[in-house]
Amino acid sequence: VMDKWLINGLADEVITADDRGLSYGDGLFETIAVRDGACRFWSEHMARLRSGCQRLGLPAPVPEQLERDAHELIGAAERGTLKMIVTAGRGPRGYRRPQPVASTRLVGFSVESAPGPREKARVRLCATPWGSNRVLAGMKTLNRLEQVLARAEWDSAGIAEGVMLGAHGRIVSGTMSNLFIVVEGQLLTPRLDACGVHGIMRAKVFDVAGRLGLACREEDLPGSLLKQADDMFLTNALWGAWPVERLDEYLFAGSEVTARIMDGLLQLGVTECRC
Amino acid sequence: VMDKWLINGLADEVITADDRGLSYGDGLFETIAVRDGACRFWSEHMARLRSGCQRLGLPAPVPEQLERDAHELIGAAERGTLKMIVTAGRGPRGYRRPQPVASTRLVGFSVESAPGPREKARVRLCATPWGSNRVLAGMKTLNRLEQVLARAEWDSAGIAEGVMLGAHGRIVSGTMSNLFIVVEGQLLTPRLDACGVHGIMRAKVFDVAGRLGLACREEDLPGSLLKQADDMFLTNALWGAWPVERLDEYLFAGSEVTARIMDGLLQLGVTECRC
């Protein structure tokens, strides 16, 4: 549970029952790592939120308001997680949005202490698939039941993440992370034009790969490739890049590509990337 | 806006910011017509809600609680709309549900006066498609962004509904209704195993057709059939069956099948079916 919330800029912890974020998942969210007292990759998160609002036809968020909220909540804390939700606001029953939309803005923050060193992740293959819809693909919307159902498939604390497939058995992502594999020295990640979320850390991997002169290809990847890959790592805003030890019973041999990407991220301040 | 809400049985109008209904759309809803002071097709709505909770892995709702809430809200009102929302309740950040789940139950009611006689509906074809996911197909979940975006495609008060297609350009439904067409005297409705909502009124049309000895086939229907059909009608819990005059520029000739279905529904107490 978030330690503190600001709702439309005011300390509160409730929204009204007629908020379209609840009724229809009509909104977006961001999860931001707070490190050394600052929001890591703030401008990238703001850009994604703005782009998502544009695609959904919601009013553009005001970054200065969000920044003020974040600043107030973080206070003197060094480390934690900031969550932002922007909804289409209150409205009468029915899918039709009121005009103009008066968004609801929720910002929450929880303090966290730095975790100890982590081991490589163990992951599993999920049965719950991603649905396909180009209209929603890539956005971090509040419609997340597919991920909830995939995450409900396992309960073991030893399993860090589940891999989800999409249409035609293609690889898409983890339930809460993006996914990269290394096949014959080539760094690959699923194309996300029909489903998935365009992760901020995923984009940072592209940047880092480019700087290192490593090609990183976005492709339609068949699920069968998962257990032929030399290596796999997961990315999200909080994890940085997290190498995977095994997918179910399949053990990854490991690849120097993963280590190079992690080094590159570390230089961008992603200190989680020591494993 | 609903006139009154009960939240977990208490008069209130807010939920907490960490409710999973808001965070992830982790929940279901029902929209029920109150007619002559009673919830029409109450047991069918309860059965659908129970079935949805089972599929999502949520605790079964307690019908007696919901009935008590409905009774309290409706009071002496004769006519209106009851909305029920069941969510996976509060939880910490992350797709993983707390165990056990403590659902949040919201019941809202708005009084409405009986509308005047209605004309046949004018509808349009939407560009926003349904996504496909057999895991969510048929349920009235809180993940409704596809319908929101489809509904945002038009603003004209003269257009009652939009028709949405799914994968491979197949017909699925309206944004807020199910859809039937009559082709060469045959009553047809889209199969909903990849997307769509199993409407209560849709099921009543099956019942009525059966009693009348009319075959009603559920099939994969190509979008091209829309503008070849003799007739079309829309169903939902509030509309009953509503004949369509035109889809964009295409005028339906009309069919006696539609009139017979509407007569049959009228005998089940669906008094909207006078057009």
XYZ file of N, CA and C in Angstrom, chain A residues 179-189 214-215 221 225-226 228-233 250 252-259 261:
96
model
N 10.816 -7.938 -21.850
C 11.652 -9.129 -21.924
C 12.576 -9.044 -23.138
N 13.813 -9.388 -22.913
C 14.806 -9.461 -23.988
C 15.408 -10.860 -23.975
N 15.723 -11.362 -25.153
C 16.467 -12.623 -25.217
C 17.686 -12.431 -26.106
N 18.668 -13.275 -25.871
C 19.865 -13.280 -26.699
C 19.901 -14.634 -27.418
N 19.889 -14.564 -28.736
C 19.914 -15.775 -29.556
C 21.086 -15.666 -30.520
N 22.025 -16.571 -30.384
C 23.232 -16.545 -31.222
C 23.881 -15.150 -31.210
N 23.996 -14.604 -30.019
C 24.675 -13.322 -29.853
C 23.842 -12.105 -30.229
N 22.633 -12.349 -30.754
C 21.771 -11.262 -31.225
C 20.744 -10.914 -30.144
N 20.658 -9.623 -29.810
C 19.694 -9.172 -28.807
C 18.335 -8.942 -29.470
N 17.316 -9.584 -28.942
C 15.979 -9.539 -29.542
C 14.939 -9.182 -28.487
N 13.921 -8.452 -28.907
C 12.797 -8.188 -27.998
C 11.519 -8.152 -28.825
N 25.664 -2.471 -30.284
C 24.976 -3.772 -30.334
C 23.645 -3.577 -31.053
N 23.364 -4.381 -32.027
C 22.057 -4.302 -32.660
C 21.023 -4.882 -31.701
N 8.375 -12.656 -32.360
C 9.203 -13.787 -31.927
C 8.311 -14.955 -31.521
N 11.105 -19.877 -29.399
C 12.450 -19.321 -29.270
C 12.874 -19.183 -27.803
N 11.909 -19.136 -26.897
C 12.225 -18.890 -25.488
C 13.207 -19.916 -24.958
N 15.177 -21.762 -26.624
C 16.367 -21.946 -27.456
C 17.353 -20.815 -27.215
N 16.930 -19.830 -26.403
C 17.761 -18.632 -26.240
C 18.958 -18.927 -25.340
N 20.042 -18.190 -25.579
C 21.221 -18.300 -24.731
C 20.989 -17.578 -23.411
N 20.214 -16.483 -23.492
C 20.025 -15.702 -22.281
C 18.707 -14.945 -22.369
N 18.241 -14.519 -21.225
C 17.026 -13.702 -21.130
C 17.219 -12.711 -19.995
N 16.738 -11.478 -20.202
C 16.636 -10.574 -19.056
C 15.334 -9.800 -19.135
N 13.961 -24.826 -18.056
C 15.028 -24.494 -19.030
C 16.031 -23.510 -18.418
N 19.164 -20.944 -18.762
C 19.866 -20.121 -19.753
C 21.375 -20.230 -19.527
N 22.088 -20.384 -20.615
C 23.552 -20.499 -20.533
C 24.169 -19.179 -20.094
N 23.500 -18.057 -20.428
C 24.035 -16.730 -20.129
C 24.760 -16.182 -21.343
N 24.879 -14.848 -21.358
C 25.524 -14.221 -22.505
C 26.215 -12.949 -22.056
N 27.310 -12.664 -22.657
C 28.054 -11.447 -22.368
C 27.237 -10.213 -22.782
N 26.320 -10.374 -23.737
C 25.478 -9.248 -24.171
C 24.696 -8.682 -22.978
N 24.139 -9.572 -22.179
C 23.365 -9.137 -21.010
C 24.236 -8.300 -20.065
N 25.432 -8.773 -19.804
C 26.338 -8.058 -18.906
C 26.678 -6.675 -19.473
N 24.823 -4.839 -21.508
C 23.635 -3.981 -21.370
C 23.516 -3.484 -19.927
